[in-house]
Amino acid sequence: MAASGRQALLLSTSDPRQRHRLVALVEMGHHYQPIEACPADSVDHMPCEDPRRNSQLSREMNFYRERHCPLPDEMPLCLIPPPPGYKIPVQWPESLHKIWHSNMPHNKIADRKGHQGWMKEQGPYFIFPGGGTMFPDGAAPYIEKLSQYIPISGGTLRTALDMGCGVASFGGSLLSEGILTLSFAPRDSHKAQIQFALERGIPAFVLMLGTRRLPFPAFAFDFIHCSRCLIPFTAYNATYFIEVDRLLRPGGYLVISGPPVQWPKQDKEWADLQAVARGLCYELIAVDGNTVIWKKPDGDSCLPNQNEFGLELCDESNDPSDAWYVKLKRCVTTTSSVNGESAVGTIPKWPDRLTTAPSRALVTKNGIDLFEADTKRWARRVAYYKNVLNVKLGSPAIRNVMDMNAFFGGFAAALASDPVWVMNVIPARKPLTLGVIYDRGLIGVYHDWCEPFSTYPRSYDLIHVAGIESLIKLPGSSKSRCNLVDLMVEIDRMLRPEGTVLIRDSPEVIDKVARIAHAVRWSATIHDKEPESHGREKILVATKTFWQLTSASH
């Protein structure tokens, strides 16, 4: 985005009072024009990862590349347009190998990384041969190599984290093994790696390991991977290695490829990396060329011990799954701090783990009973969405799905046999049930919906939210912390043209949502809930219309 364009984007809300007036009119349905389009150069705008805002911040521990959100009053109230020439994306599974060039205005990766086989241009497409910096022959032979040391197939491993993922070919290649990888990278210099991953239909979002915990619960991932992710694991007294350890399930695997593993001129860093792993009693499975594979111990850490990094266990006051704007801690998470059995190999294999109530469900009262009821309820609701509301779930038209208020992940679990992946979002002020979602073999993040989400525009085919009003209220109060108009403008930013929004709430809230839907250019219909469901809910199903900027507004 050119600096001038960002300037224009910031200026269009010069007066907060005017903005508040506009929001109120839209909420009441008294604003008869749609909300205006943002300027043409905002097509890839991510409010919390805006290089112009953030580049002035401290570079210490990459603070400036983390999330820094403007206040709502500092954000223009406008709808992000698609780039000129945008086409409805290539459908899954073809999208894994090719996407429309015109949907990605960036040639930079192809130019700069061409020799590494990441992707190349072919007619109107970018095609992905499956390469990566550490696997020029493609991800498949690299995964083949790893499978000599790690149980890649067979369901023992299910959730993976790929740190600094390039265009996510690694995660894309693991999907056929039944491993669900969440890939992340910061908003970066060779533009839009994450945008490419999402356009391909691979689970990904924008994130930087800097000064804060990553927005995941403890013991979330069975397998954590870094290929040339350039994270300084041993710097700051091994703070980053300790964060990876918090996220890695006991008995899980850590794979690091590239520097410093047997890398020229990085002997000290490589020695330090091995020393930290030893201090945490990780078992060294293999060093193969520039790849190292460790297995985390199943049971309690062998700390305290004599180690040069001063590694210590966290005390009782630390909730290891609290991770929304939480500063990184320099202490090691104990297995006993997480409810029940969590080790790889002792929890059920995929797909059995999907429907087995994990002991972490006890974070809520009567959690196990609640889990069973929730699973049944969502199976019923999803059948209704498909058969009665004709939502195209299960068809190739829907690949990237978000559940904005996921609770135990019941909605995502009911879609397990469809060709979709679901980003399960647990609102940061609600009970921290994200551990349950990972225990089931699903993926997700914590997020506060009064802020924009860390994804590019046009990322999702379907966005689902049960109880939209609860996302903007103070818990246990009728006061709002932010407003539905901003939230629906953000949903619109995340949604692909012709994408679907499905919102369930009380009839009063749905009426309000329908008024706002009109202002964000969605075509919406309101439906009764499933006959078997209790309560007074209504369901709004909306389609984002595919509009484009007219040349006059350039």
Tab-separated table of N, CA and C in Angstrom, residues 1 54 69 103 112 123 182 238 246 258 307 312 317 349 367 369 371 385 419 490 497 521 543:
chain	number	residue	atom	x	y	z
A	1	MET	N	0.837	-1.188	0.000
A	1	MET	CA	0.000	0.000	0.000
A	1	MET	C	0.872	1.239	0.000
A	54	ASN	N	2.930	1.065	12.536
A	54	ASN	CA	3.716	0.248	13.466
A	54	ASN	C	5.217	0.437	13.326
A	69	CYS	N	-3.365	-2.227	17.410
A	69	CYS	CA	-4.617	-1.862	16.757
A	69	CYS	C	-4.947	-0.403	16.993
A	103	ASN	N	-5.842	-12.010	-8.109
A	103	ASN	CA	-6.310	-11.865	-6.727
A	103	ASN	C	-5.171	-11.501	-5.793
A	112	ARG	N	11.437	-13.060	-6.106
A	112	ARG	CA	12.579	-13.189	-5.214
A	112	ARG	C	12.849	-14.649	-4.854
A	123	GLY	N	0.432	-18.220	-17.125
A	123	GLY	CA	-0.797	-17.625	-17.650
A	123	GLY	C	-1.457	-16.782	-16.575
A	182	LEU	N	-1.654	-25.250	11.508
A	182	LEU	CA	-1.908	-23.821	11.482
A	182	LEU	C	-0.572	-23.143	11.195
A	238	ALA	N	16.569	-17.838	26.419
A	238	ALA	CA	15.740	-18.922	25.869
A	238	ALA	C	14.233	-18.663	25.987
A	246	ARG	N	5.728	-24.214	25.958
A	246	ARG	CA	4.376	-24.044	26.514
A	246	ARG	C	3.318	-24.568	25.539
A	258	GLY	N	17.257	-25.591	9.128
A	258	GLY	CA	17.915	-24.343	8.745
A	258	GLY	C	18.753	-23.817	9.890
A	307	ASN	N	21.221	-25.950	34.835
A	307	ASN	CA	21.340	-25.644	33.407
A	307	ASN	C	21.778	-24.200	33.265
A	312	GLU	N	13.444	-22.235	35.051
A	312	GLU	CA	12.702	-22.575	36.270
A	312	GLU	C	11.257	-22.862	35.920
A	317	SER	N	0.484	-19.417	40.302
A	317	SER	CA	-0.313	-18.256	39.897
A	317	SER	C	-0.380	-18.101	38.374
A	349	LYS	N	-6.199	-41.309	19.424
A	349	LYS	CA	-5.720	-40.912	18.097
A	349	LYS	C	-6.823	-40.215	17.319
A	367	GLY	N	-18.525	-29.804	32.717
A	367	GLY	CA	-17.951	-29.719	31.379
A	367	GLY	C	-18.137	-30.950	30.516
A	369	ASP	N	-20.541	-33.330	30.581
A	369	ASP	CA	-21.940	-33.426	30.098
A	369	ASP	C	-22.207	-32.359	29.042
A	371	PHE	N	-20.098	-31.025	27.067
A	371	PHE	CA	-19.389	-31.385	25.838
A	371	PHE	C	-20.243	-32.328	24.994
A	385	TYR	N	-28.536	-26.438	8.686
A	385	TYR	CA	-27.909	-25.430	7.811
A	385	TYR	C	-27.820	-25.958	6.377
A	419	PRO	N	-14.945	-30.909	3.072
A	419	PRO	CA	-13.628	-30.444	2.605
A	419	PRO	C	-13.327	-29.014	3.059
A	490	GLU	N	-15.874	-5.397	9.907
A	490	GLU	CA	-14.700	-6.278	10.010
A	490	GLU	C	-15.010	-7.663	9.431
A	497	PRO	N	-15.760	-12.019	-1.581
A	497	PRO	CA	-16.962	-11.691	-2.349
A	497	PRO	C	-17.742	-12.979	-2.661
A	521	ARG	N	-23.784	-3.987	2.252
A	521	ARG	CA	-24.011	-4.556	0.915
A	521	ARG	C	-24.129	-6.077	0.912
A	543	THR	N	-25.243	-13.159	2.030
A	543	THR	CA	-24.192	-13.314	1.020
A	543	THR	C	-23.568	-11.949	0.793
